[in-house]
Amino acid sequence: MDAGLNDAQRKAVNTLTGPMLVLAGAGSGKTRVVTFRIANLIKHGIRASRILAVTFTNKAAMEMKHRVGELISLAPDEGPEISTFHSLCVRILRRQGHHLGYPPKFTIMDASDQASTCRKVLREIRVSDSTLRPRDLQYLISHWKNRGIRPNEAGAVAISDKEHIAAVGYRRYQDELQRCGSVDFDDLLLLVDDLFRLYPVIREQEAARFDHLLVDEYQDTNAIQYNIVKSLADQHRNICVVGDDDQSIYGFRGSEVQHILNFPKDWRGATEIRLEANYRSVASILELANTLIAYNTNRYDKVLRPARPGGKRPRIEQFKDEDVEAEEVVKSIAIQIARGIRNPREIAILFRTNEQPRVFEQELRKQDIPYVILGSKSFFDRKEVKDVVSYLRIVSNPNDEPSMRRIINSPPRGISNATTKKLVDVATYRGVSLWQVMQDEEVLKGLPVPARDAIRNFKELVVESQQLFVDSIDEHKVQTYLGKIRYEKEVERNSKDEQERDMRWASVEEVVNAVGSFTAKQKTPSLEKFLEEIALAASDLEEDKDKQLEKDAVALLTLHASKGLEYPVVYMVGLEEGILPHKRSLSEEGEAVNEERRLAYVGVTRAQDELTLSMSQTRRKWGRLYEQIPSRFLFEMIGQADNPNTYKRNKAGKAKGRA
Ligand code: ATP
Ligand code: MG
């Protein structure tokens, strides 16, 4: 058990009770401490089910389960509870949400549902796009929710006219969600916090489920997560948090690095542990990371020494434009694979924005190199996938408004836009859902006969399908359902040619396959659990990392998604002003740029053996060519950032060569 731990780590793993803080730099074994500590608690007789470990991404949770499983053998259902904040909160809300007026089968909305709800709300309160765009409303609502500002409190913190209008929109939006028995991603946390504040008994009940709480990546907790952690650990005080203030990268979502720095004050008598050896990266890479992060002021000073001396020096490369950058990066990857020096799965390409991977994907495809995009939502954005998922959601919760509007007449079944509009108007006026209006014979009587019949048929379809999925879900049931809907016809109708039809149908099959692999994992696979899994996965696809290993593929991922992971070979691309640091951060004051610097630090510290940093001298946007300036972080990493104005001019030549 003790093997593979240094003294400080061993102390952290062997201190079994009381509050504990492990504040340490990247790659120093913090996550390792968490997993060993869980195993050690179980070895000392703590029942696994009394241990709760929380991380930020599904990937990390999966990884942690896996690592604990390697340390001790556990019966399949006997494991500790290892989950993300969001899935922990889903479970609490399924049990307790009815106290707040939510049905146990509430739907979890995705970003596009949120967007369509925002559009609807703004239309209803007659706010035009030029006054407030749906996108801005969506952003502000999320911004407020992440800071614990409830609908009725937003008016008080609103400053600009836009914000005042958005505050009104926020209230309508929340009513709308409640009406369709839905919650959005941010609500999951906020509602649990509400529950705990309003009902101390529930808080006690939920806290009493566990005797030990461990939190990884604690630097990224926002105010709500902080409250939830506190509520759950207040009684037993067996709380262990690990994190690194230098890797706090979710400030834009309200995370506050102060939470980890204040931990010793919040939890009197906390054991504090520092880990000072980095086991992940070779010295040459770590040096770069340390030099870079030193440019951040206001940080908690930590020591981070390389446990792996030497190493290849990181390369800095400049290319003519983004196409050449992609070509050259992929070429160098191709050579390593062809020569058998590296397997695809050992290589990652990290980028800052979602527009960047496209050219790399093209190149990888051209070169026939297997790759996966990690943490991408694109699969769930496909029309067919959204349709099928909406159909499934309607079975589980027919009040789910965005899904209902999406599928009510797709495939066409004689419910015209005019009919739907009438129903929606009544629903809005009465403050109920479309589905509820459809149950009202009086309303239906006011419709033309064909429309009335069409609605009756549709209702029958929904009720029959509810029977079909009443106690479980499996691939056959989904296929039966798709047959009933005649979805294949719809795909055909939407396709220009056979090729397109095959492609679209392949997406449908992917959903069916997802059901298949879900049922294989579950003892009692229910429709609700399946929907929940994909709703939470939509923001970071949980099988991703597995898929990458299984497929032996190069990983493409954002810097944000790369947190906590490690790869032997890393390419960080697009190191240019405006990309990293991101242009949004440049218009704001220093703290935003500091956060970008931490993001760059996260990227650099993912690399174990080899790191290549690259940039393009020009980039094409909307048909125009723009000159790019090397990222200030490049200059900082190589210790040449004495004059902050240097990177304002194009000093591209300076950044060339090896660091
Ligand atoms: P991050 O800040 O990026 O989340 P971390 O502090 O959580 O990093 P880990 O992922 O736990 O670090 O560990 C980094 C790497 O170092 C892993 O490959 C881990 O197995 C290895 N490692 C950690 N501690 C030791 C040790 N004492 N001996 C050997 N290898 C170690
Ligand atoms: Mg970690």
XYZ file of C-alpha atoms and ligand atoms in Angstrom:
691
model
C 0.000 0.000 0.000
C 2.803 2.351 0.909
C 4.825 1.479 -2.125
C 5.101 4.288 -4.624
C 4.514 7.072 -2.126
C 6.953 9.648 -0.811
C 6.966 10.704 2.848
C 4.558 13.596 2.461
C 2.173 11.521 0.388
C 2.370 8.714 2.912
C 1.451 11.080 5.712
C -1.569 12.264 3.729
C -2.644 8.721 3.003
C -2.196 7.530 6.586
C -3.979 10.394 8.339
C -7.431 8.930 8.319
C -9.571 11.466 10.126
C -10.106 15.185 10.490
C -9.832 17.939 7.905
C -6.867 17.814 5.550
C -5.547 20.080 2.844
C -3.080 19.011 0.181
C -2.037 22.121 -1.686
C 0.593 21.303 -4.286
C 1.732 21.907 -7.836
C 0.926 20.011 -10.991
C 1.900 16.371 -11.283
C 2.930 16.089 -7.647
C 0.638 13.150 -6.963
C -2.430 14.836 -5.469
C -4.875 12.619 -7.278
C -2.704 9.665 -6.370
C -3.059 10.660 -2.712
C -6.842 10.754 -3.043
C -7.035 7.284 -4.556
C -4.562 5.717 -2.115
C -6.353 7.361 0.769
C -9.692 5.886 -0.281
C -8.084 2.467 -0.514
C -6.423 2.937 2.854
C -9.667 3.960 4.559
C -11.292 0.796 3.285
C -8.310 -1.267 4.457
C -8.849 0.208 7.901
C -12.380 -1.062 8.013
C -14.345 1.928 6.788
C -17.233 0.654 4.696
C -16.649 1.678 1.091
C -20.199 2.929 0.759
C -19.543 5.467 3.536
C -16.892 7.202 1.436
C -17.732 9.944 -1.035
C -15.143 11.301 -3.463
C -15.970 14.231 -5.713
C -14.159 15.410 -8.825
C -14.972 17.795 -11.618
C -15.285 15.678 -14.724
C -16.744 12.296 -15.560
C -13.412 11.331 -17.027
C -11.653 12.016 -13.765
C -14.289 10.107 -11.815
C -13.964 7.080 -14.076
C -10.214 7.223 -13.802
C -10.409 7.411 -10.021
C -12.748 4.424 -9.781
C -10.378 2.519 -11.956
C -7.318 3.424 -9.874
C -9.036 2.545 -6.581
C -10.096 -0.746 -8.117
C -6.481 -1.518 -8.867
C -5.432 -0.939 -5.270
C -8.047 -3.059 -3.564
C -10.500 -5.630 -4.740
C -14.105 -4.638 -4.271
C -17.379 -6.329 -5.001
C -19.076 -4.649 -7.985
C -21.736 -2.893 -5.880
C -19.568 -2.293 -2.885
C -17.453 0.542 -4.187
C -17.084 3.997 -2.683
C -19.243 6.682 -4.230
C -17.010 8.478 -6.712
C -18.742 11.097 -8.776
C -18.764 14.591 -10.147
C -20.473 17.414 -8.308
C -23.191 17.360 -10.908
C -24.031 13.677 -10.729
C -23.924 13.768 -6.942
C -26.465 16.570 -7.063
C -28.660 14.747 -9.573
C -28.950 11.872 -7.149
C -29.822 14.151 -4.250
C -32.445 15.926 -6.352
C -34.021 12.676 -7.538
C -34.526 11.803 -3.882
C -35.421 15.205 -2.510
C -36.339 17.521 -5.389
C -40.065 17.094 -4.754
C -39.672 19.361 -1.724
C -38.930 22.131 -4.199
C -41.715 21.122 -6.572
C -39.641 19.100 -9.039
C -40.786 15.647 -10.166
C -38.382 12.765 -9.501
C -38.148 12.264 -13.262
C -37.080 15.817 -14.042
C -35.294 16.369 -17.333
C -31.809 17.833 -17.509
C -31.725 20.483 -20.209
C -28.759 20.876 -22.471
C -27.343 24.120 -23.801
C -29.489 24.135 -26.912
C -32.658 23.600 -24.847
C -31.566 26.497 -22.678
C -31.056 28.630 -25.759
C -34.489 27.831 -27.133
C -36.078 28.530 -23.750
C -34.301 31.900 -23.619
C -35.586 32.719 -27.087
C -39.098 31.812 -26.067
C -38.939 33.849 -22.872
C -37.663 36.945 -24.648
C -40.374 36.634 -27.259
C -42.976 36.427 -24.533
C -41.785 39.523 -22.754
C -41.419 41.227 -26.139
C -37.731 41.960 -25.960
C -36.124 42.253 -29.381
C -32.765 40.806 -30.354
C -31.300 44.280 -30.619
C -32.120 44.910 -26.956
C -30.991 41.579 -25.565
C -29.957 38.529 -27.533
C -31.066 35.077 -26.303
C -27.410 34.146 -26.091
C -26.715 37.043 -23.717
C -29.648 36.092 -21.532
C -28.393 32.532 -21.386
C -24.933 33.745 -20.464
C -26.189 36.081 -17.729
C -28.454 33.458 -16.196
C -25.571 31.021 -15.974
C -23.304 33.751 -14.644
C -25.783 34.541 -11.870
C -26.510 30.923 -11.038
C -22.829 30.146 -10.677
C -22.525 32.920 -8.159
C -25.532 31.786 -6.174
C -27.787 34.609 -7.303
C -31.387 33.408 -7.402
C -34.056 34.685 -9.823
C -35.556 37.061 -7.282
C -32.125 38.431 -6.347
C -30.859 39.231 -9.836
C -32.716 42.539 -10.065
C -30.776 43.833 -7.088
C -27.364 43.092 -8.605
C -28.227 44.181 -12.151
C -26.493 47.375 -13.224
C -26.975 48.002 -16.934
C -30.363 48.163 -18.682
C -29.529 44.877 -20.336
C -28.983 43.225 -17.000
C -32.253 44.574 -15.643
C -34.120 43.118 -18.578
C -32.210 39.879 -18.189
C -33.220 39.733 -14.529
C -36.865 39.767 -15.612
C -36.045 37.135 -18.227
C -34.302 35.030 -15.584
C -37.497 34.824 -13.485
C -39.580 33.839 -16.513
C -36.940 31.340 -17.552
C -36.962 29.670 -14.166
C -40.778 29.513 -14.095
C -40.682 27.984 -17.541
C -38.228 25.308 -16.432
C -40.269 24.453 -13.391
C -43.364 24.234 -15.554
C -41.766 21.589 -17.756
C -40.225 19.722 -14.873
C -36.738 20.526 -16.124
C -33.532 21.754 -14.607
C -30.492 23.136 -16.337
C -26.917 22.225 -15.592
C -26.327 25.036 -13.126
C -29.595 24.302 -11.321
C -28.327 20.902 -10.303
C -25.986 22.556 -7.827
C -28.108 25.556 -6.987
C -31.214 23.530 -6.150
C -29.285 21.235 -3.841
C -27.942 24.299 -2.098
C -31.533 25.609 -1.827
C -32.664 22.302 -0.376
C -29.918 22.321 2.219
C -30.646 25.887 3.250
C -34.408 25.534 3.396
C -34.589 22.073 4.948
C -31.949 21.365 7.602
C -33.430 17.907 8.033
C -32.718 16.993 4.435
C -29.243 18.373 4.751
C -28.653 16.152 7.772
C -30.092 13.137 6.015
C -27.884 13.595 2.992
C -24.796 14.365 5.058
C -25.404 11.269 7.177
C -24.987 9.016 4.165
C -21.208 9.380 4.373
C -18.433 9.507 6.960
C -15.629 10.626 4.656
C -15.520 13.218 1.923
C -12.640 13.737 -0.505
C -12.525 16.455 -3.163
C -10.055 16.605 -6.057
C -9.306 19.854 -7.948
C -10.679 21.840 -5.026
C -9.256 25.075 -6.471
C -12.115 25.100 -8.959
C -15.020 25.117 -6.519
C -17.484 27.950 -6.863
C -19.530 29.396 -4.012
C -22.306 26.828 -4.410
C -19.994 23.844 -4.521
C -18.215 25.255 -1.519
C -21.508 25.388 0.407
C -22.434 21.866 -0.600
C -19.073 20.493 0.520
C -19.401 22.295 3.813
C -22.944 21.037 4.354
C -21.933 17.464 3.729
C -18.813 17.459 5.913
C -19.767 19.738 8.798
C -20.776 16.904 11.089
C -18.041 14.318 10.643
C -15.283 16.786 9.626
C -13.488 14.008 7.758
C -12.838 16.131 4.755
C -9.790 15.901 2.547
C -9.342 18.383 -0.268
C -6.522 18.491 -2.787
C -5.755 21.111 -5.373
C -3.426 23.653 -6.874
C -4.162 27.378 -6.876
C -2.041 27.705 -10.021
C -4.479 25.504 -11.896
C -7.626 27.422 -11.079
C -9.138 27.894 -14.542
C -12.851 28.294 -13.972
C -12.931 31.833 -12.597
C -15.223 32.731 -15.478
C -17.705 30.290 -14.005
C -17.433 31.749 -10.557
C -14.825 29.441 -9.077
C -12.790 31.095 -6.378
C -9.263 30.125 -5.581
C -9.807 31.710 -2.169
C -11.753 28.610 -1.110
C -8.657 26.442 -1.146
C -6.439 29.116 0.365
C -8.926 29.681 3.209
C -9.334 26.006 3.968
C -7.138 26.041 7.101
C -9.205 28.934 8.466
C -12.517 27.298 7.626
C -11.524 23.985 9.137
C -9.639 24.552 12.367
C -6.950 22.038 13.132
C -6.633 20.955 9.518
C -3.583 18.887 8.634
C -1.719 20.683 5.863
C 0.454 18.782 3.458
C 2.759 20.017 0.726
C 3.975 17.842 -2.101
C 7.065 19.206 -3.736
C 8.192 16.633 -6.257
C 6.745 16.480 -9.736
C 6.719 12.903 -10.972
C 5.073 13.583 -14.284
C 7.280 15.767 -16.448
C 10.932 15.701 -17.280
C 12.945 18.603 -15.813
C 13.191 20.520 -19.091
C 9.402 20.738 -19.368
C 8.825 21.507 -15.714
C 11.331 24.328 -15.861
C 9.299 26.007 -18.569
C 6.125 25.623 -16.537
C 7.705 27.019 -13.392
C 9.143 30.015 -15.241
C 5.792 30.746 -16.811
C 3.651 30.594 -13.696
C 6.075 32.794 -11.777
C 4.709 35.694 -13.862
C 1.450 35.459 -11.968
C 1.375 37.760 -9.009
C -0.671 36.968 -5.972
C -0.051 33.293 -5.915
C 0.583 30.965 -3.066
C 4.285 30.231 -3.374
C 5.045 26.555 -3.816
C 8.107 24.502 -4.542
C 7.949 22.053 -7.424
C 11.063 20.053 -8.161
C 11.451 17.581 -10.978
C 11.689 13.952 -9.914
C 12.699 13.153 -13.496
C 15.907 15.025 -14.346
C 16.966 15.997 -17.853
C 14.705 15.367 -20.785
C 14.344 16.708 -24.295
C 14.000 20.461 -24.448
C 10.569 21.648 -25.525
C 10.378 22.949 -29.078
C 8.832 26.221 -30.164
C 7.727 26.324 -33.777
C 6.309 28.977 -36.046
C 4.350 28.349 -39.195
C 3.133 30.460 -42.068
C -0.556 29.870 -41.402
C -2.918 27.529 -39.618
C -2.970 25.018 -42.471
C 0.787 24.655 -42.435
C 0.741 24.438 -38.644
C -1.708 21.539 -38.821
C 0.192 19.866 -41.655
C 3.515 20.020 -39.882
C 2.229 18.978 -36.477
C 0.403 16.021 -37.963
C 3.398 15.135 -40.125
C 5.612 14.948 -37.074
C 3.017 12.791 -35.317
C 2.784 10.536 -38.378
C 6.545 9.992 -38.397
C 6.647 8.983 -34.736
C 3.835 6.504 -35.262
C 5.224 5.118 -38.503
C 8.623 4.529 -36.925
C 7.005 2.809 -33.979
C 8.429 5.360 -31.546
C 5.001 6.208 -30.160
C 1.506 4.779 -30.138
C -1.235 7.182 -31.156
C -2.751 7.053 -27.671
C 0.413 8.536 -26.173
C -0.037 11.777 -28.090
C -2.293 14.759 -27.437
C -2.959 18.001 -29.268
C -4.150 20.745 -26.929
C -5.913 23.910 -28.038
C -7.689 26.858 -26.512
C -10.797 27.384 -28.635
C -13.305 25.125 -30.294
C -12.539 26.461 -33.759
C -8.954 25.260 -33.667
C -9.282 21.468 -34.018
C -10.994 21.509 -37.434
C -7.811 21.841 -39.503
C -6.036 19.266 -37.349
C -8.886 16.829 -37.835
C -8.685 17.287 -41.586
C -4.975 16.617 -41.583
C -5.263 13.585 -39.316
C -7.902 12.138 -41.574
C -5.792 12.802 -44.624
C -2.864 10.994 -43.037
C -5.102 8.176 -41.847
C -4.167 8.611 -38.206
C -6.840 7.529 -35.718
C -7.950 10.339 -33.408
C -10.692 11.196 -30.941
C -11.938 14.565 -29.863
C -12.304 14.497 -26.102
C -14.882 16.553 -24.275
C -16.650 17.548 -27.434
C -20.381 17.956 -27.618
C -20.591 17.699 -31.356
C -22.167 14.241 -31.292
C -25.126 15.505 -29.307
C -25.537 18.480 -31.599
C -26.415 16.323 -34.584
C -30.023 16.640 -35.595
C -30.790 12.927 -35.538
C -29.236 12.446 -32.135
C -31.166 15.373 -30.707
C -34.385 14.047 -32.216
C -34.030 10.552 -30.849
C -32.992 11.801 -27.431
C -35.970 14.193 -27.417
C -38.285 11.305 -28.226
C -36.897 9.339 -25.323
C -37.177 12.304 -23.009
C -40.823 12.787 -23.890
C -41.500 9.256 -22.729
C -39.857 9.954 -19.412
C -41.242 13.445 -18.938
C -43.900 14.549 -21.444
C -43.878 18.019 -19.900
C -40.358 18.588 -21.240
C -41.177 21.560 -23.428
C -38.117 21.968 -25.683
C -38.211 18.270 -26.538
C -41.947 18.367 -27.127
C -41.678 21.312 -29.486
C -38.861 19.608 -31.305
C -40.671 16.381 -32.065
C -44.364 17.228 -31.986
C -44.525 17.295 -35.767
C -41.276 15.684 -36.781
C -41.778 13.302 -38.561
C -44.816 15.196 -39.875
C -48.009 13.824 -38.392
C -50.504 16.495 -39.241
C -49.928 18.833 -36.288
C -49.291 22.070 -38.156
C -47.321 25.038 -36.928
C -50.563 26.943 -36.548
C -51.998 24.213 -34.323
C -48.854 24.054 -32.225
C -48.870 27.808 -31.851
C -52.450 27.717 -30.564
C -51.548 25.073 -28.018
C -48.430 26.929 -26.949
C -50.428 30.125 -26.459
C -52.913 28.364 -24.202
C -50.081 26.675 -22.303
C -48.265 29.940 -21.754
C -51.451 31.696 -20.702
C -52.323 28.986 -18.188
C -48.781 28.419 -17.036
C -48.886 24.702 -17.827
C -47.100 22.494 -20.332
C -48.068 21.714 -23.909
C -48.705 18.134 -22.901
C -51.146 19.242 -20.229
C -53.006 21.394 -22.745
C -53.247 18.390 -25.045
C -55.201 16.603 -22.326
C -57.870 19.293 -22.291
C -60.762 18.168 -24.492
C -62.252 21.656 -24.476
C -59.141 23.056 -26.122
C -58.986 20.206 -28.626
C -62.586 20.796 -29.601
C -61.600 24.242 -30.825
C -59.262 22.698 -33.398
C -60.055 21.444 -36.915
C -60.926 17.750 -36.980
C -57.737 16.533 -38.727
C -55.567 18.373 -36.193
C -57.595 16.953 -33.335
C -57.184 13.422 -34.657
C -53.489 13.954 -35.184
C -53.076 15.032 -31.580
C -55.047 12.057 -30.300
C -52.825 9.703 -32.277
C -49.759 11.416 -30.967
C -50.972 11.127 -27.392
C -51.575 7.438 -27.908
C -48.063 7.048 -29.231
C -46.615 8.675 -26.125
C -48.709 6.621 -23.723
C -47.913 3.369 -25.523
C -44.246 4.196 -25.453
C -44.419 4.899 -21.759
C -45.676 1.337 -21.376
C -42.821 0.094 -23.487
C -40.151 1.687 -21.290
C -41.987 1.422 -18.015
C -39.468 -0.768 -16.261
C -36.362 -0.783 -18.405
C -34.589 0.300 -21.549
C -32.664 -1.802 -24.046
C -31.643 -1.655 -27.696
C -34.658 -3.582 -28.942
C -37.112 -1.335 -27.206
C -35.466 1.711 -28.731
C -35.623 0.095 -32.144
C -39.295 -0.732 -31.642
C -39.929 2.846 -30.629
C -38.090 4.216 -33.668
C -40.215 1.909 -35.819
C -43.410 3.265 -34.273
C -42.328 6.804 -34.968
C -41.293 5.817 -38.490
C -38.096 7.663 -37.930
C -36.230 5.955 -40.740
C -38.638 7.511 -43.247
C -37.926 10.894 -41.734
C -34.196 10.417 -42.154
C -34.776 9.448 -45.751
C -36.941 12.491 -46.362
C -34.253 14.772 -44.954
C -31.470 13.317 -47.081
C -30.477 14.392 -50.577
C -29.020 11.050 -51.525
C -28.246 7.601 -50.260
C -24.896 8.605 -48.892
C -26.365 11.317 -46.744
C -29.090 8.966 -45.571
C -26.514 6.413 -44.470
C -24.570 9.041 -42.607
C -27.633 10.324 -40.795
C -28.843 6.851 -39.980
C -25.405 6.050 -38.586
C -25.963 8.735 -35.936
C -29.223 7.072 -34.970
C -27.415 3.778 -34.699
C -24.845 5.404 -32.452
C -27.600 6.300 -30.029
C -28.871 2.726 -30.118
C -25.315 1.536 -29.507
C -25.006 3.940 -26.604
C -28.126 2.334 -25.125
C -26.503 -1.039 -25.665
C -23.319 -0.214 -23.816
C -25.335 1.480 -21.094
C -27.512 -1.570 -20.440
C -24.438 -3.785 -20.422
C -23.049 -1.799 -17.489
C -26.228 -1.509 -15.415
C -27.995 -4.041 -13.264
C -31.360 -2.332 -13.664
C -31.086 -0.073 -16.702
C -33.869 2.485 -16.632
C -34.724 5.065 -19.248
C -34.263 7.854 -16.713
C -30.793 6.728 -15.767
C -29.823 6.531 -19.415
C -31.074 10.046 -20.110
C -29.281 11.308 -17.059
C -26.043 9.723 -18.144
C -26.079 11.298 -21.558
C -27.231 14.669 -20.202
C -24.249 14.790 -17.875
C -21.938 13.307 -20.469
C -22.901 15.920 -23.032
C -20.534 18.334 -21.402
C -17.714 15.859 -21.188
C -18.155 12.558 -22.851
C -17.389 9.979 -20.288
C -16.282 7.150 -22.476
C -13.865 9.500 -24.190
C -10.699 8.511 -22.462
C -11.682 4.855 -22.733
C -12.459 5.298 -26.365
C -9.062 6.826 -26.912
C -7.280 3.893 -25.337
C -9.516 1.353 -26.946
C -9.079 2.906 -30.363
C -5.417 3.701 -29.787
C -6.020 7.194 -31.074
C -4.415 10.618 -30.853
C -6.367 12.854 -28.457
C -7.581 16.300 -29.450
C -8.785 18.299 -26.495
C -9.172 21.765 -25.077
C -6.880 22.976 -22.341
C -9.870 23.067 -20.006
C -10.683 19.430 -20.706
C -7.067 18.397 -20.204
C -6.961 19.215 -16.504
C -5.758 16.300 -14.383
C -4.687 14.221 -17.416
C -1.195 13.380 -18.672
C 0.324 12.362 -22.010
C 3.873 11.340 -22.981
C 3.818 13.649 -26.019
C 1.970 16.961 -26.082
C 1.485 19.525 -28.834
C 0.148 22.872 -27.650
C -0.986 24.733 -30.741
C -2.051 28.265 -31.605
C 0.118 30.043 -29.051
C -0.816 33.491 -30.230
C -2.113 36.671 -28.681
C -5.884 36.585 -28.967
C -6.030 32.798 -28.780
C -3.976 32.098 -25.671
C -4.403 34.535 -23.960
C -7.891 34.518 -25.398
C -9.063 37.823 -26.870
C -11.873 38.093 -24.338
C -9.348 38.163 -21.530
C -7.391 40.996 -23.133
C -10.214 43.495 -22.872
C -10.544 42.849 -19.169
C -8.157 43.662 -16.377
C -5.185 41.583 -15.273
C -6.985 38.761 -13.489
C -8.449 37.426 -16.732
C -4.990 37.224 -18.290
C -3.690 35.538 -15.149
C -6.345 32.902 -15.593
C -5.196 32.391 -19.188
C -1.660 32.010 -17.879
C -2.826 29.335 -15.458
C -4.508 27.634 -18.403
C -1.215 27.669 -20.305
C 0.435 26.255 -17.188
C -2.112 23.442 -17.082
C -1.308 22.683 -20.721
C 2.463 22.598 -20.325
C 2.237 20.415 -17.224
C 0.230 17.719 -19.043
C 3.362 16.661 -20.930
C 5.469 13.813 -19.556
C 8.324 13.386 -22.029
C 7.975 15.753 -24.954
C 6.367 19.105 -25.542
C 6.004 21.138 -28.723
C 4.605 24.665 -28.657
C 3.487 26.081 -31.962
C 1.917 29.144 -33.551
C 0.825 30.479 -36.921
C 2.033 33.802 -38.264
C -1.235 34.429 -40.053
C -4.781 33.217 -39.713
C -7.766 33.453 -42.000
C -11.023 34.716 -40.564
C -14.118 35.513 -42.618
C -12.034 35.437 -45.747
C -9.443 37.915 -44.514
C -5.873 37.211 -43.538
C -4.769 38.430 -40.125
C -1.229 38.747 -38.829
C -0.777 36.914 -35.566
C 1.484 37.942 -32.708
C 3.251 35.261 -30.657
C 1.671 34.650 -27.286
C 3.226 36.598 -24.439
C 3.372 33.257 -22.640
C 5.956 31.996 -25.122
C 8.244 34.872 -24.219
C 7.590 34.363 -20.532
C 8.371 30.658 -20.656
C 11.789 31.331 -22.113
C 12.407 34.208 -19.725
C 12.225 36.988 -22.325
C 9.250 38.951 -21.178
C 11.075 41.768 -19.395
C 9.501 44.367 -21.582
C 5.776 43.735 -21.710
C 5.556 45.796 -24.895
C 7.649 43.409 -26.924
C 4.736 41.183 -27.723
C 2.653 44.130 -28.875
C 4.872 44.334 -31.953
C 5.502 41.356 -34.115
C 8.619 39.869 -32.661
C 7.901 36.505 -34.146
C 11.533 35.803 -34.973
C 12.481 35.782 -31.356
C 10.294 32.884 -30.440
C 11.863 30.509 -32.887
C 13.958 27.483 -32.080
C 14.261 25.510 -28.929
C 13.336 26.919 -25.570
P -2.479 17.494 -11.480
O -2.152 18.719 -10.699
O -2.126 17.639 -12.916
O -3.873 17.013 -11.233
P -1.580 15.546 -9.560
O -0.895 16.322 -8.497
O -2.951 15.104 -9.291
O -1.502 16.355 -10.937
P -1.074 12.786 -10.190
O -1.852 12.738 -11.436
O -1.631 12.171 -8.979
O -0.659 14.311 -9.889
O 0.376 12.207 -10.432
C 1.159 12.579 -11.553
C 1.965 11.403 -12.044
O 3.002 11.098 -11.116
C 1.154 10.140 -12.176
O 1.582 9.428 -13.308
C 1.466 9.384 -10.899
O 1.277 8.008 -11.049
C 2.911 9.763 -10.670
N 3.320 9.716 -9.239
C 2.785 10.430 -8.226
N 3.405 10.177 -7.059
C 4.375 9.280 -7.326
C 5.375 8.612 -6.527
N 5.496 8.823 -5.225
N 6.172 7.764 -7.179
C 6.067 7.550 -8.498
N 5.169 8.118 -9.294
C 4.313 8.992 -8.727
Mg -4.799 15.517 -10.237
